[in-house]
Amino acid sequence: MRSGTVFTQGLRQAVGESPAWTVEAVRQVRYHVVSSVGLFTPDNPALLTGCPDAPLRPGDRRLIIVDQNVDALHGDAMRAYFAAHGVDVTVVPLHAEETVKQWDAVEAVVDAMNSFGIDRRREPVLAVGGGVLTDVVGFAASLYRRGTPYIRIPTTLIGLVDAGVGVKTGVNYQLGKNRLGTYAPATATFLDRSLLSTLPLRHIGNGLAEILKMALIRSNDLFRLLESHGAAVRADRMQGSTGELARAADAIIAESIHLMLEELQPNLWESALERCVDYGHTFSPTLEMHALPELLHGEAVVIDMALTTALGTLRGDLTEAEADRVYAVIRSLGLPLWTDVLERPGLLEDALRDTVRHRDGQQRLPLPVGIGRHRFVNDVTPAELRAAAGLLRGRALGAAAPAAPALVAGQVGV
Ligand SMILES: NC(=O)c1ccc[n+]([C@@H]2O[C@H](COP(=O)([O-])OP(=O)(O)OC[C@H]3O[C@@H](n4cnc5c(N)ncnc54)[C@H](O)[C@@H]3O)[C@@H](O)[C@H]2O)c1
Ligand SMILES: [Zn+2]
């Protein structure tokens, strides 16, 4: 054994024929999620002082990458806000939708950072847009000079309650969804539900699907809120047009984020494979790909949840009355219960196999227990899945269903 080894915390020489070292270090992660209605209202200080780790002062410069659709709708207010506070912004609109969530988009962001000549110690990049935009910018920032801080301002409901509050970034590669990506939290995310005023209703429903997911596995209270106010806050695009709608929208968003962060914080790098936030995400990736472009992500997730709700009733984990309440809420949120893709031969078996591959050889399938609780199982069989699909078909299509509809929904699309 060689003498004179450097011993620091976590660095030690292994005993053996040849020298060897093991390095251990713990990297602290800290990020902020700050909510404020009307972020671009000139007298709102949230963007200036709301995040202790990213203050903004007169004379500062910022690079803003914005979804080009959002720029057309909110860009003037955004520019006016920063101008009023003496912040010199360079705004780069980006075409951001699922089909262009590719490496080219990352290069476009890197080009913008190069042209801006970013000072990575003091000038976090701002990402303003839906989940596609924030995932792309987050990915580019995490690669740029091995990590450049960034700040997110999500503008879709999925962004507010899901894509904007976790630590994952990424782009698609060939047919692989989010095949390239990193774990890289934004320094801060600023949530503003007033930005949803311009979002198509179908995308509001898309976000409500992820909120319903949190309710079904974690919170009967959140479920009751969706039951009592979901349809109304959806129609109101979470704008809080009355005091009651404002309280409901705030409570639904805040509770959903709180539950999501409670699940994420102890498992930020996803080392534990039993993740209840994967509920609704077992069969949905396969459904989404096979039904393209018919189903949005949240719509596929909700069909997965309807199917596993049926499975839960077959197993005696939910009563039929509870399942009917779940289906009624799904309908009231304008979301689909069924797609004929569920009955394609072999599809559910393939989806289950794929899941087992991604979850280290076991199903680790979160299933609902009543409303608001869950358990993990490893013994779901293809025959059971087919039975659940048959049960759901009956519930979803009912007696008066049209002949073989591709998609059955309350009101998909607007
Ligand atoms: N990183 C994560 O943890 C995470 C979590 C969930 C989803 N995601 C990713 O998020 C993406 C989906 O995000 P999304 O649902 O926000 O879709 P999106 O970003 O494609 O936005 C949906 C559409 O709405 C438009 N838009 C955005 N904000 C608007 C506004 N305020 N008014 C009008 N139009 C607006 C966009 O231009 C786009 O056409 C997927 O790629 C998914 O992989 C990531
Ligand atoms: Zn999802």
Coordinates of C-alpha atoms and ligand atoms in Angstrom, one line a residue:
M1 CA 0.0 0.0 0.0
R2 CA 1.3 3.4 -1.0
S3 CA 1.9 5.9 1.8
G4 CA 1.2 9.6 1.7
T5 CA -2.4 9.1 0.4
V6 CA -4.5 12.3 0.5
F7 CA -7.4 11.7 2.9
T8 CA -10.2 14.1 2.5
Q9 CA -13.8 13.5 3.1
G10 CA -15.0 10.8 0.8
L11 CA -11.6 10.2 -0.8
R12 CA -9.7 7.1 0.3
Q13 CA -7.3 4.7 -1.0
A14 CA -8.4 1.1 -1.5
V15 CA -6.2 -1.6 -0.1
G16 CA -4.9 -4.0 -2.8
E17 CA -2.1 -4.7 -5.2
S18 CA -2.4 -1.5 -7.2
P19 CA -3.6 1.8 -6.0
A20 CA -7.3 2.6 -6.5
W21 CA -9.5 5.5 -5.3
T22 CA -13.1 6.0 -4.6
V23 CA -14.5 9.5 -4.8
E24 CA -17.7 10.4 -3.0
A25 CA -19.2 13.7 -2.8
V26 CA -22.7 14.9 -2.2
R27 CA -24.1 17.7 -4.3
Q28 CA -26.8 19.8 -2.7
V29 CA -29.8 20.6 -4.7
R30 CA -31.9 23.6 -4.0
Y31 CA -34.4 25.3 -6.2
H32 CA -37.4 27.5 -5.7
V33 CA -40.9 27.4 -7.0
V34 CA -42.6 30.8 -6.5
S35 CA -46.2 31.5 -7.5
S36 CA -47.7 34.9 -8.3
V37 CA -50.6 35.9 -10.4
G38 CA -49.7 38.6 -13.0
L39 CA -45.9 38.2 -13.2
F40 CA -45.6 40.8 -16.0
T41 CA -47.8 43.4 -14.3
P42 CA -45.4 46.3 -13.9
D43 CA -45.8 46.6 -10.1
N44 CA -45.4 42.9 -9.4
P45 CA -42.0 42.4 -7.7
A46 CA -42.0 38.6 -7.9
L47 CA -39.6 38.3 -10.8
L48 CA -37.2 40.8 -9.2
T49 CA -37.1 39.7 -5.6
G50 CA -39.2 36.5 -5.4
C51 CA -36.2 34.1 -5.6
P52 CA -33.4 34.6 -3.1
D53 CA -30.9 32.8 -5.4
A54 CA -31.7 34.9 -8.5
P55 CA -32.4 38.5 -7.8
L56 CA -32.9 40.9 -10.8
R57 CA -31.7 44.5 -10.6
P58 CA -31.8 47.5 -12.8
G59 CA -28.9 47.4 -15.3
D60 CA -28.9 43.6 -15.4
R61 CA -29.1 41.8 -18.8
R62 CA -31.0 38.6 -19.5
L63 CA -31.4 36.2 -22.4
I64 CA -35.1 35.1 -22.7
I65 CA -36.0 32.1 -24.9
V66 CA -39.7 32.2 -25.4
D67 CA -42.2 29.9 -27.2
Q68 CA -43.0 31.8 -30.4
N69 CA -46.8 31.3 -29.8
V70 CA -46.4 32.7 -26.3
D71 CA -44.3 35.6 -27.6
A72 CA -47.2 36.6 -30.0
L73 CA -49.7 36.6 -27.1
H74 CA -47.7 37.8 -24.0
G75 CA -44.4 39.1 -25.5
D76 CA -45.3 42.8 -25.4
A77 CA -46.3 42.6 -21.7
M78 CA -43.1 40.7 -21.0
R79 CA -40.9 43.2 -22.8
A80 CA -42.7 46.1 -21.2
Y81 CA -42.2 44.6 -17.7
F82 CA -38.5 44.3 -18.0
A83 CA -38.1 47.7 -19.7
A84 CA -40.0 49.3 -16.8
H85 CA -37.5 47.7 -14.4
G86 CA -34.4 48.7 -16.3
V87 CA -33.5 45.1 -17.3
D88 CA -32.0 44.8 -20.7
V89 CA -33.5 41.7 -22.3
T90 CA -32.7 39.9 -25.6
V91 CA -35.7 37.9 -26.5
V92 CA -35.3 34.9 -28.8
P93 CA -38.6 33.3 -30.0
L94 CA -38.4 29.6 -30.6
H95 CA -40.8 27.3 -32.5
A96 CA -41.6 24.8 -29.7
E97 CA -43.9 21.9 -30.2
E98 CA -43.5 18.1 -29.7
T99 CA -42.6 17.5 -33.4
V100 CA -39.6 19.8 -33.2
K101 CA -38.5 18.8 -29.7
Q102 CA -35.3 17.6 -31.2
W103 CA -31.6 18.2 -31.0
D104 CA -31.8 21.1 -33.6
A105 CA -33.8 23.1 -31.1
V106 CA -31.0 22.6 -28.5
E107 CA -28.5 24.0 -31.0
A108 CA -30.7 27.0 -31.6
V109 CA -30.7 27.7 -27.9
V110 CA -26.9 27.2 -27.7
D111 CA -26.5 29.6 -30.6
A112 CA -28.6 32.2 -28.8
M113 CA -26.4 31.8 -25.6
N114 CA -23.2 32.1 -27.7
S115 CA -24.5 35.3 -29.4
F116 CA -25.6 36.8 -26.1
G117 CA -22.2 36.0 -24.6
I118 CA -23.7 34.8 -21.4
D119 CA -22.0 35.3 -18.1
R120 CA -22.9 31.9 -16.6
R121 CA -22.2 33.0 -13.0
R122 CA -24.6 35.9 -13.0
E123 CA -27.0 35.7 -16.0
P124 CA -29.4 32.8 -15.8
V125 CA -31.3 32.1 -19.0
L126 CA -35.1 32.6 -18.8
A127 CA -37.3 30.0 -20.4
V128 CA -40.8 31.1 -21.1
G129 CA -43.3 28.6 -22.6
G130 CA -44.9 25.2 -22.3
G131 CA -43.2 21.9 -21.3
V132 CA -41.5 21.5 -24.7
L133 CA -39.8 24.9 -24.5
T134 CA -38.8 24.6 -20.8
D135 CA -37.5 21.0 -21.4
V136 CA -35.4 22.2 -24.5
V137 CA -34.0 25.3 -22.8
G138 CA -33.3 23.4 -19.6
F139 CA -31.4 20.7 -21.5
A140 CA -29.4 23.3 -23.5
A141 CA -28.6 25.2 -20.3
S142 CA -27.5 22.0 -18.5
L143 CA -25.1 21.2 -21.3
Y144 CA -23.8 24.7 -22.0
R145 CA -20.4 25.0 -20.4
R146 CA -21.3 22.0 -18.3
G147 CA -24.1 23.8 -16.6
T148 CA -25.5 27.2 -16.9
P149 CA -28.3 28.3 -14.5
Y150 CA -31.8 28.9 -15.9
I151 CA -35.2 30.1 -14.8
R152 CA -38.5 28.8 -15.9
I153 CA -41.8 30.6 -16.5
P154 CA -44.2 27.9 -17.6
T155 CA -47.2 29.0 -19.7
T156 CA -49.2 25.8 -19.9
L157 CA -51.0 23.9 -17.1
I158 CA -48.7 20.9 -17.6
G159 CA -45.8 23.3 -17.2
L160 CA -47.2 24.7 -14.0
V161 CA -47.9 21.5 -12.2
D162 CA -45.5 19.0 -13.8
A163 CA -42.8 20.0 -16.4
G164 CA -42.0 23.2 -14.6
V165 CA -41.5 22.0 -11.1
G166 CA -39.3 18.9 -11.4
V167 CA -35.6 18.4 -12.4
K168 CA -35.8 16.7 -15.7
T169 CA -34.9 18.2 -19.1
G170 CA -34.6 16.7 -22.5
V171 CA -35.5 16.2 -26.1
N172 CA -36.8 13.4 -28.3
Y173 CA -34.4 11.4 -30.4
Q174 CA -35.8 9.5 -33.4
L175 CA -38.8 7.8 -32.0
G176 CA -37.6 7.8 -28.4
K177 CA -39.5 10.3 -26.3
N178 CA -37.2 12.4 -24.1
R179 CA -34.4 9.9 -25.1
L180 CA -31.7 12.6 -24.6
G181 CA -31.9 14.5 -21.3
T182 CA -30.4 15.5 -18.0
Y183 CA -31.4 16.0 -14.4
A184 CA -30.9 19.8 -14.0
P185 CA -33.3 21.8 -11.9
A186 CA -33.9 25.4 -12.7
T187 CA -32.7 27.9 -10.1
A188 CA -36.3 29.0 -9.9
T189 CA -39.7 28.5 -11.5
F190 CA -42.2 31.3 -11.4
L191 CA -45.8 30.1 -11.7
D192 CA -48.5 32.4 -13.0
R193 CA -51.9 31.0 -13.8
S194 CA -53.0 34.2 -15.5
L195 CA -50.7 33.2 -18.5
L196 CA -53.2 30.3 -19.1
S197 CA -55.9 32.8 -20.2
T198 CA -54.8 32.2 -23.8
L199 CA -54.2 28.5 -23.6
P200 CA -56.6 26.3 -25.7
L201 CA -59.1 24.5 -23.5
R202 CA -57.8 21.1 -24.7
H203 CA -54.4 22.0 -23.2
I204 CA -56.1 23.0 -19.9
G205 CA -57.7 19.5 -19.8
N206 CA -54.2 18.0 -20.6
G207 CA -52.9 19.6 -17.4
L208 CA -55.9 18.6 -15.4
A209 CA -55.2 15.0 -16.3
E210 CA -51.9 15.2 -14.5
I211 CA -53.6 16.9 -11.5
L212 CA -56.2 14.1 -11.4
K213 CA -53.3 11.6 -11.3
M214 CA -52.0 13.1 -8.1
A215 CA -55.5 13.1 -6.7
L216 CA -56.2 9.5 -7.5
I217 CA -53.1 8.2 -5.9
R218 CA -52.5 10.7 -3.1
S219 CA -55.4 12.8 -2.1
N220 CA -59.1 12.3 -1.7
D221 CA -59.3 16.0 -0.8
L222 CA -57.9 17.1 -4.2
F223 CA -60.2 14.6 -5.9
R224 CA -63.2 16.2 -4.1
L225 CA -62.0 19.6 -5.3
L226 CA -61.9 18.4 -8.9
E227 CA -65.3 16.8 -8.4
S228 CA -66.9 20.0 -7.1
H229 CA -64.9 22.6 -9.1
G230 CA -62.9 20.9 -11.9
A231 CA -65.3 21.6 -14.8
A232 CA -65.8 25.2 -13.8
V233 CA -62.1 26.0 -13.4
R234 CA -61.4 24.3 -16.7
A235 CA -64.0 26.4 -18.4
D236 CA -62.6 29.5 -16.7
R237 CA -59.0 28.5 -17.8
M238 CA -57.9 28.8 -14.1
Q239 CA -58.4 32.6 -14.3
G240 CA -60.3 33.0 -11.1
S241 CA -63.1 35.0 -12.6
T242 CA -65.0 34.9 -9.3
G243 CA -63.7 34.7 -5.8
E244 CA -64.8 31.1 -5.5
L245 CA -63.2 30.1 -8.8
A246 CA -59.9 31.9 -7.8
R247 CA -59.8 30.0 -4.5
A248 CA -60.6 26.7 -6.3
A249 CA -57.9 27.2 -9.0
D250 CA -55.3 28.2 -6.5
A251 CA -56.1 25.3 -4.2
I252 CA -56.1 22.8 -7.1
I253 CA -52.8 24.0 -8.5
A254 CA -51.1 24.4 -5.1
E255 CA -52.2 21.0 -3.7
S256 CA -51.1 19.2 -6.9
I257 CA -47.7 20.8 -6.9
H258 CA -47.3 20.2 -3.2
L259 CA -48.0 16.5 -3.6
M260 CA -45.8 16.3 -6.7
L261 CA -42.8 17.9 -4.8
E262 CA -43.4 15.7 -1.8
E263 CA -43.0 12.7 -4.1
L264 CA -40.0 14.1 -6.1
Q265 CA -37.8 15.5 -3.3
P266 CA -36.7 12.2 -1.8
N267 CA -36.2 10.6 -5.2
L268 CA -35.0 13.4 -7.4
W269 CA -32.7 11.2 -9.5
E270 CA -35.3 8.5 -9.8
S271 CA -33.1 5.8 -8.1
A272 CA -36.2 4.3 -6.5
L273 CA -38.3 2.6 -9.2
E274 CA -41.5 2.4 -7.3
R275 CA -42.8 5.9 -8.1
C276 CA -46.5 6.6 -7.6
V277 CA -46.2 9.6 -9.9
D278 CA -45.8 7.0 -12.6
Y279 CA -49.5 6.2 -12.2
G280 CA -51.2 6.6 -15.6
H281 CA -47.8 6.3 -17.3
T282 CA -47.6 2.5 -17.7
F283 CA -49.7 2.0 -20.8
S284 CA -50.0 5.7 -21.9
P285 CA -46.6 6.0 -23.7
T286 CA -47.5 3.1 -26.0
L287 CA -51.1 4.4 -26.4
E288 CA -49.7 7.9 -27.1
M289 CA -47.4 6.6 -29.8
H290 CA -50.0 4.3 -31.4
A291 CA -52.8 6.9 -31.4
L292 CA -50.6 9.8 -32.7
P293 CA -51.6 12.5 -33.3
E294 CA -55.0 11.8 -31.9
L295 CA -54.2 11.9 -28.2
L296 CA -52.3 14.5 -26.2
H297 CA -50.1 13.2 -23.5
G298 CA -52.6 13.9 -20.7
E299 CA -55.4 12.3 -22.7
A300 CA -53.4 9.1 -23.0
V301 CA -52.5 9.3 -19.3
V302 CA -56.2 9.6 -18.4
I303 CA -57.2 6.5 -20.5
D304 CA -54.4 4.6 -18.7
M305 CA -55.9 5.7 -15.4
A306 CA -59.4 4.7 -16.5
L307 CA -58.1 1.3 -17.5
T308 CA -56.3 0.8 -14.2
T309 CA -59.4 2.0 -12.3
A310 CA -61.3 -0.8 -14.0
L311 CA -58.5 -3.2 -13.0
G312 CA -58.8 -1.9 -9.4
T313 CA -62.5 -2.7 -9.4
L314 CA -61.8 -6.2 -10.7
R315 CA -59.3 -6.7 -7.9
G316 CA -61.7 -5.4 -5.3
D317 CA -59.5 -2.4 -4.5
L318 CA -62.1 0.1 -5.6
T319 CA -65.9 -0.2 -5.4
E320 CA -67.9 0.3 -8.6
A321 CA -69.3 3.5 -7.0
E322 CA -65.8 4.9 -6.6
A323 CA -64.9 3.9 -10.1
D324 CA -68.1 5.7 -11.4
R325 CA -67.0 8.9 -9.5
V326 CA -63.6 8.7 -11.2
Y327 CA -65.2 8.3 -14.7
A328 CA -67.6 11.1 -14.0
V329 CA -64.7 13.5 -13.1
I330 CA -62.8 12.4 -16.2
R331 CA -65.8 13.2 -18.3
S332 CA -66.5 16.5 -16.6
L333 CA -62.9 17.6 -17.3
G334 CA -63.5 17.1 -21.0
L335 CA -61.1 14.2 -21.1
P336 CA -61.5 10.8 -22.9
L337 CA -62.2 7.5 -21.2
W338 CA -61.5 5.2 -24.1
T339 CA -59.7 4.8 -27.4
D340 CA -60.1 1.8 -29.7
V341 CA -56.3 1.5 -29.7
L342 CA -56.7 -0.3 -26.3
E343 CA -58.1 -3.3 -28.1
R344 CA -55.4 -3.6 -30.7
P345 CA -54.1 -7.2 -30.4
G346 CA -51.0 -7.4 -28.2
L347 CA -50.8 -3.7 -27.4
L348 CA -51.4 -3.9 -23.7
E349 CA -49.0 -6.9 -23.4
D350 CA -46.3 -4.9 -25.3
A351 CA -46.9 -1.9 -23.0
L352 CA -46.6 -4.1 -19.9
R353 CA -43.4 -5.7 -21.2
D354 CA -41.9 -2.3 -22.0
T355 CA -42.6 -1.1 -18.5
V356 CA -41.0 -4.2 -16.9
R357 CA -37.9 -3.4 -19.0
H358 CA -37.8 0.1 -17.7
R359 CA -38.5 -0.8 -14.1
D360 CA -35.6 -3.2 -13.7
G361 CA -37.4 -6.5 -14.4
Q362 CA -40.5 -5.9 -12.4
Q363 CA -43.9 -4.3 -13.1
R364 CA -43.9 -2.1 -10.0
L365 CA -47.3 -1.0 -11.2
P366 CA -49.0 1.7 -9.0
L367 CA -52.7 0.8 -8.7
P368 CA -55.4 2.8 -7.0
V369 CA -56.8 1.7 -3.7
G370 CA -60.1 3.5 -3.2
I371 CA -59.7 7.2 -4.1
G372 CA -56.5 8.9 -3.0
R373 CA -54.4 5.8 -2.1
H374 CA -52.4 3.3 -4.0
R375 CA -50.3 0.2 -3.8
F376 CA -47.6 -1.4 -6.1
V377 CA -48.2 -4.7 -7.7
N378 CA -46.1 -7.1 -9.8
D379 CA -48.6 -9.7 -10.9
V380 CA -50.8 -8.1 -13.5
T381 CA -51.5 -10.6 -16.3
P382 CA -52.5 -9.9 -19.9
A383 CA -55.8 -11.7 -19.4
E384 CA -56.6 -9.4 -16.5
L385 CA -55.8 -6.4 -18.6
R386 CA -58.1 -7.6 -21.4
A387 CA -60.9 -8.1 -18.8
A388 CA -60.3 -4.6 -17.5
A389 CA -60.4 -3.1 -21.0
G390 CA -63.7 -5.0 -21.6
L391 CA -65.1 -3.6 -18.4
L392 CA -63.9 0.0 -19.3
R393 CA -65.4 -0.3 -22.8
G394 CA -68.8 -1.0 -21.3
R395 CA -68.5 1.9 -18.9
A396 CA -67.1 4.3 -21.4
L397 CA -69.3 3.6 -24.4
G398 CA -72.5 2.8 -22.4
A399 CA -75.7 1.8 -24.2
A400 CA -76.0 4.8 -26.4
A401 CA -72.5 4.9 -27.8
P402 CA -71.9 5.6 -31.4
A403 CA -70.6 2.7 -33.6
A404 CA -66.9 2.0 -33.0
P405 CA -65.8 5.6 -32.2
A406 CA -62.0 6.1 -32.2
L407 CA -62.2 8.2 -29.1
V408 CA -64.9 8.7 -26.5
A409 CA -64.8 11.9 -24.6
G410 CA -66.7 14.4 -22.7
Q411 CA -65.6 17.1 -25.0
V412 CA -62.2 16.6 -26.5
G413 CA -60.8 19.7 -28.2
V414 CA -62.1 23.2 -28.5
Ligands
LIG1 N1 -39.5 17.8 -17.5 C1 -40.6 17.2 -17.0 O1 -40.5 16.7 -15.9 C2 -41.8 17.0 -17.8 C3 -43.0 16.7 -17.2 C4 -44.2 16.6 -18.0 C5 -44.1 16.9 -19.3 N2 -42.9 17.2 -19.9 C6 -42.8 17.5 -21.3 O2 -43.7 18.6 -21.6 C7 -44.1 18.6 -22.9 C8 -45.6 18.9 -23.0 O3 -45.7 20.2 -22.5 P1 -47.0 21.1 -22.8 O4 -48.2 20.2 -22.6 O5 -46.8 22.3 -22.0 O6 -47.0 21.3 -24.4 P2 -46.3 22.4 -25.3 O7 -45.1 23.0 -24.7 O8 -46.2 21.7 -26.7 O9 -47.4 23.5 -25.4 C9 -48.7 23.2 -26.0 C10 -49.1 24.2 -27.0 O10 -49.5 25.4 -26.4 C11 -48.8 26.6 -26.9 N3 -48.8 27.5 -25.7 C12 -48.0 27.4 -24.7 N4 -48.4 28.3 -23.8 C13 -49.4 29.0 -24.2 C14 -50.2 30.0 -23.8 N5 -50.1 30.6 -22.6 N6 -51.3 30.5 -24.6 C15 -51.5 29.9 -25.8 N7 -50.7 28.9 -26.3 C16 -49.7 28.4 -25.5 C17 -47.5 26.0 -27.3 O11 -47.0 26.9 -28.3 C18 -47.9 24.7 -27.9 O12 -48.5 24.8 -29.2 C19 -43.8 17.2 -23.4 O13 -42.7 17.2 -24.3 C20 -43.4 16.4 -22.2 O14 -42.4 15.5 -22.4 C21 -41.8 17.3 -19.2
ZN2 ZN -47.2 12.8 -17.7

